[in-house]
PDB file of C-alpha atoms and ligand atoms in Angstrom:
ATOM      1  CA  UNK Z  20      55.986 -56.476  19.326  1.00  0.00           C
ATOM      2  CA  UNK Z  21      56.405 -55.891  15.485  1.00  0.00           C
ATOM      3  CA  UNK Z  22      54.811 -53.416  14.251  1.00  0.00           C
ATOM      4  CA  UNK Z  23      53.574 -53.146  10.744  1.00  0.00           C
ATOM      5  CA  UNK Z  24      54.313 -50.216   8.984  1.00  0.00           C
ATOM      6  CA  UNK Z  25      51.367 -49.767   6.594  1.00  0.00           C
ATOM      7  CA  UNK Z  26      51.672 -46.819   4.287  1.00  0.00           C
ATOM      8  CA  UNK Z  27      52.984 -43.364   4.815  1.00  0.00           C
ATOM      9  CA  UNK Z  28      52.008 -41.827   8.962  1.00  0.00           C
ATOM     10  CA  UNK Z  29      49.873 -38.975   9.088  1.00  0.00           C
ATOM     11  CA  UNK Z  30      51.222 -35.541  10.672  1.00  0.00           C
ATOM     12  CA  UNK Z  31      50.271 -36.166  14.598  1.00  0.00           C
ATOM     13  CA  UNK Z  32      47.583 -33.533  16.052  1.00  0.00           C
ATOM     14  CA  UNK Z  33      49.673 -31.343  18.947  1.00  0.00           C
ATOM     15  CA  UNK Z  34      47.643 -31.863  22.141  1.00  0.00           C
ATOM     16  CA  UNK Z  35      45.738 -28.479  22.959  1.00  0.00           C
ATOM     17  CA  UNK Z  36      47.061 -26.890  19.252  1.00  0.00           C
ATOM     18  CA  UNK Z  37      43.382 -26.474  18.725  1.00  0.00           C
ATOM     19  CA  UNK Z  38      42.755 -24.182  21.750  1.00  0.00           C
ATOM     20  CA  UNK Z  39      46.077 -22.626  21.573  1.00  0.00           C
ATOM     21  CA  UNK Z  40      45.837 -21.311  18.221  1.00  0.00           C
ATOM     22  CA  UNK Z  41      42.710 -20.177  18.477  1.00  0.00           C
ATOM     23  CA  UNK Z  42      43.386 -18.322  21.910  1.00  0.00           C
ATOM     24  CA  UNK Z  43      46.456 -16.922  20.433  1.00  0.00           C
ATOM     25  CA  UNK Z  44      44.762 -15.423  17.379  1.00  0.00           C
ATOM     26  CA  UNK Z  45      41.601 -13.818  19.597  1.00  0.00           C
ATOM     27  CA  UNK Z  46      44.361 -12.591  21.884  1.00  0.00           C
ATOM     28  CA  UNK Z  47      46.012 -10.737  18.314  1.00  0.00           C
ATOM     29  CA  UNK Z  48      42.754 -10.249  16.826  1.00  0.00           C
ATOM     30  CA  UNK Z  49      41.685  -8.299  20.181  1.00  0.00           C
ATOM     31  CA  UNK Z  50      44.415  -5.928  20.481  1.00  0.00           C
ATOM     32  CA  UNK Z  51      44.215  -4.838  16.843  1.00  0.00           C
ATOM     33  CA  UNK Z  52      40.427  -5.045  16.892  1.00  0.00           C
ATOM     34  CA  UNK Z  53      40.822  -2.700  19.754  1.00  0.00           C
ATOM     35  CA  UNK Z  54      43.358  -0.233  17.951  1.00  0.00           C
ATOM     36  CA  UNK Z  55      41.701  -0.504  14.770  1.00  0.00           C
ATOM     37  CA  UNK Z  56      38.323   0.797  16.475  1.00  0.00           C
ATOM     38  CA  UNK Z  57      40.089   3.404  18.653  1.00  0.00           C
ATOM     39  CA  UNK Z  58      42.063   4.902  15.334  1.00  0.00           C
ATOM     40  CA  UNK Z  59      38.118   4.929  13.623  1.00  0.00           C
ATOM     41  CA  UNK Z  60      36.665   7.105  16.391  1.00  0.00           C
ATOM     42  CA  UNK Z  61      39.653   8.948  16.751  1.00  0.00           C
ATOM     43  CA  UNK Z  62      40.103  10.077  12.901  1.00  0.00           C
ATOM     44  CA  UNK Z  63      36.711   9.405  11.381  1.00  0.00           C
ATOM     45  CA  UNK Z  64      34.374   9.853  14.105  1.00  0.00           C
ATOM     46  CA  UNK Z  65      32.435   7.918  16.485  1.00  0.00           C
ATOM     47  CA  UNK Z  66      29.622   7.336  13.895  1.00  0.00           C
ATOM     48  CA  UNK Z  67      32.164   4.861  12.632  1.00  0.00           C
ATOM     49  CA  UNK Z  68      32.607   2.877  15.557  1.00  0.00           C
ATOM     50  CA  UNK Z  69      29.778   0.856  15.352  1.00  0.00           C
ATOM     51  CA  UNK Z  70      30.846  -0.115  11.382  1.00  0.00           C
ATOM     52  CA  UNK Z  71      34.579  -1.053  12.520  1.00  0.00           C
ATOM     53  CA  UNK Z  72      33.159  -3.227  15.610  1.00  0.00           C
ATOM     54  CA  UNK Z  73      31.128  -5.422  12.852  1.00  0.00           C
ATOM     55  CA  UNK Z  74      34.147  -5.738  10.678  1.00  0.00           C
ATOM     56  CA  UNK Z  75      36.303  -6.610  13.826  1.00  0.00           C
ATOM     57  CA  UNK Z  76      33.173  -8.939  15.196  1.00  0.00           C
ATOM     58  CA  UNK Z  77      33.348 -10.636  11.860  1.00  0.00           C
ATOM     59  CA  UNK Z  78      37.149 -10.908  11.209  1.00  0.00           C
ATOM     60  CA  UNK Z  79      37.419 -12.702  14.585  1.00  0.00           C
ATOM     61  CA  UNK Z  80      34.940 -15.334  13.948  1.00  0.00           C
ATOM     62  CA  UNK Z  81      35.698 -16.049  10.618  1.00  0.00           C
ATOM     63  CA  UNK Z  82      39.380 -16.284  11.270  1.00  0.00           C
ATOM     64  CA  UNK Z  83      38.244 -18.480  14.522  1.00  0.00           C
ATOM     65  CA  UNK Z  84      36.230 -20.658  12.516  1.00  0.00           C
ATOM     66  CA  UNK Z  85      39.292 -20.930   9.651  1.00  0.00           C
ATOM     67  CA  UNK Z  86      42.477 -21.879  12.121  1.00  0.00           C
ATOM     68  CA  UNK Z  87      42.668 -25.194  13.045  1.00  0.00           C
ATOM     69  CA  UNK Z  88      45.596 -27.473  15.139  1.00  0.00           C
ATOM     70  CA  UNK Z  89      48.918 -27.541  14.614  1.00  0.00           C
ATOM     71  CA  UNK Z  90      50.266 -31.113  12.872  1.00  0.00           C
ATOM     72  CA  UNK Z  91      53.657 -32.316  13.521  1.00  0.00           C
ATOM     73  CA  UNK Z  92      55.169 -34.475  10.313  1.00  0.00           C
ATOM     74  CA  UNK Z  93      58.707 -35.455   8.810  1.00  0.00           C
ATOM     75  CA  UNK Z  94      59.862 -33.278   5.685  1.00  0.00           C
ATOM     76  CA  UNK Z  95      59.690 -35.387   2.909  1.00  0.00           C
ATOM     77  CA  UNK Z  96      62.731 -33.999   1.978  1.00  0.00           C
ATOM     78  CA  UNK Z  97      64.900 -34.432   4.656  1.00  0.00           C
ATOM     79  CA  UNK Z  98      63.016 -36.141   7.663  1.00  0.00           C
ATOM     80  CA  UNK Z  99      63.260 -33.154  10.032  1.00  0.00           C
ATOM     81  CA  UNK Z 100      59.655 -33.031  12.090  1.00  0.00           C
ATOM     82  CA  UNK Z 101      58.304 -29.764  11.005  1.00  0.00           C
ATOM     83  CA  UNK Z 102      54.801 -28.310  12.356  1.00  0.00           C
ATOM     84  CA  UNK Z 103      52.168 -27.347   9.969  1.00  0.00           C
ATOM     85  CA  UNK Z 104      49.424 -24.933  11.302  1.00  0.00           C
ATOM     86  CA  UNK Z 105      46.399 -25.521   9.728  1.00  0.00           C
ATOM     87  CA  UNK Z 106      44.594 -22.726   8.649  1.00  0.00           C
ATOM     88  CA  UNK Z 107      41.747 -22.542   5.284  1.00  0.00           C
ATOM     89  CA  UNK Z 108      43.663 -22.319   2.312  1.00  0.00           C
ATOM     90  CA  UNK Z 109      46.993 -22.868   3.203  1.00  0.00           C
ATOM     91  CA  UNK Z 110      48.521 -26.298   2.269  1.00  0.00           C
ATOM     92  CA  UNK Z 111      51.852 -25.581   1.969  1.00  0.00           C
ATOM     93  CA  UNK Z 112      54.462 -25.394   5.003  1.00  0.00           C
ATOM     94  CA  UNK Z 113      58.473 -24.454   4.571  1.00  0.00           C
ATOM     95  CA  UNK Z 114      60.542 -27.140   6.387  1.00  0.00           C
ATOM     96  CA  UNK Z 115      62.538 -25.719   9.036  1.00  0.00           C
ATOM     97  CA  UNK Z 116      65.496 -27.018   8.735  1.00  0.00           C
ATOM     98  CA  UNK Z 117      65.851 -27.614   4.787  1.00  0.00           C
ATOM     99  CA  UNK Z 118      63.359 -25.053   4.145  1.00  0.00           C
ATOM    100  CA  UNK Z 119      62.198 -27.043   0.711  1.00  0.00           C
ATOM    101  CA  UNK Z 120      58.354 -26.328   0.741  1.00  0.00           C
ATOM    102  CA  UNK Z 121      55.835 -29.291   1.962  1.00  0.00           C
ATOM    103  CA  UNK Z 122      52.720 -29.805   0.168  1.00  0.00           C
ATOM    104  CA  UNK Z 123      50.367 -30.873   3.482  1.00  0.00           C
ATOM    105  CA  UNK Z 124      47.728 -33.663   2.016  1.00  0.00           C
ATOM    106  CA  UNK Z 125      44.319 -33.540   3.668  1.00  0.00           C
ATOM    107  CA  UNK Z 126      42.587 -37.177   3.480  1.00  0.00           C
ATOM    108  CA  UNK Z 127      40.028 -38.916   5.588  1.00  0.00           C
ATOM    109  CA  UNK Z 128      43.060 -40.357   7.599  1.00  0.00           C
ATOM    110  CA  UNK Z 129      45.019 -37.397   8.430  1.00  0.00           C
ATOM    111  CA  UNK Z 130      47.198 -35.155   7.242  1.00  0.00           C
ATOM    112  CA  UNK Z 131      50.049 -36.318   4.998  1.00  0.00           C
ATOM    113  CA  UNK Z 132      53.162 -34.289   4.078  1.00  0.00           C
ATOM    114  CA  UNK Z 133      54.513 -34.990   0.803  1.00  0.00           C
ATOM    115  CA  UNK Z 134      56.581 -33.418  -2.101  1.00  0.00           C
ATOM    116  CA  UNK Z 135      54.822 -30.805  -3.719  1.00  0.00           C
TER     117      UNK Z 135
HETATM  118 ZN1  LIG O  25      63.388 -30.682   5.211  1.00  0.00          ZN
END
């Protein structure tokens, strides 16, 4: 029952994170889509509604399109499992416990957390 240990593990894919995260962000996007459109027709007139539903129509699919799972991985600091959200552009996650930053490798196998 030995198992080889070859290389570094990538971060492990949360079941559901996907669906979650998106889900969670439409839920946030929604509400302040929603105020941010009722505060345009209230102040600037309802000839600005239609402009601030496109910008909130387009700020919820392109942050929809941008969030991703949420990866589990040790700090390479200190071996604490941190999670790592992954979203476009951000590649770096704060451990939680040592709260030294993680530089979050994407490769073809995964996502690896190393020392930045
Ligand atoms: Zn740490």
């Amino acid at each position: 029952m030995a198992r080889k240990k070859a290389g570094p593990v990538p971060a492990e894919l949360q079941r559901y994170s996907r669906a979650l995260n998106k889900t969670r962000l439409a839920a946030i996007m929604g509400v302040a889509g929603m105020a941010f459109v009722a505060v345009a027709s209230y102040f600037l007139g309802p000839q600005w509604v239609k402009i601030a539903l496109a910008v909130f129509l387009v700020g919820i699919v392109s942050s929809l399109l941008s969030v991703g799972g949420t990866y589990v991985g040790n700090c390479p600091h200190c071996g604490t499992k941190t999670p790592y959200v992954h979203a476009l552009g951000v590649y770096i996650v704060k451990c939680t416990r040592c709260g030294k930053p993680i530089k979050v490798n994407k490769t073809k196998e995964g996502f690896f957390f190393r020392r930045p």
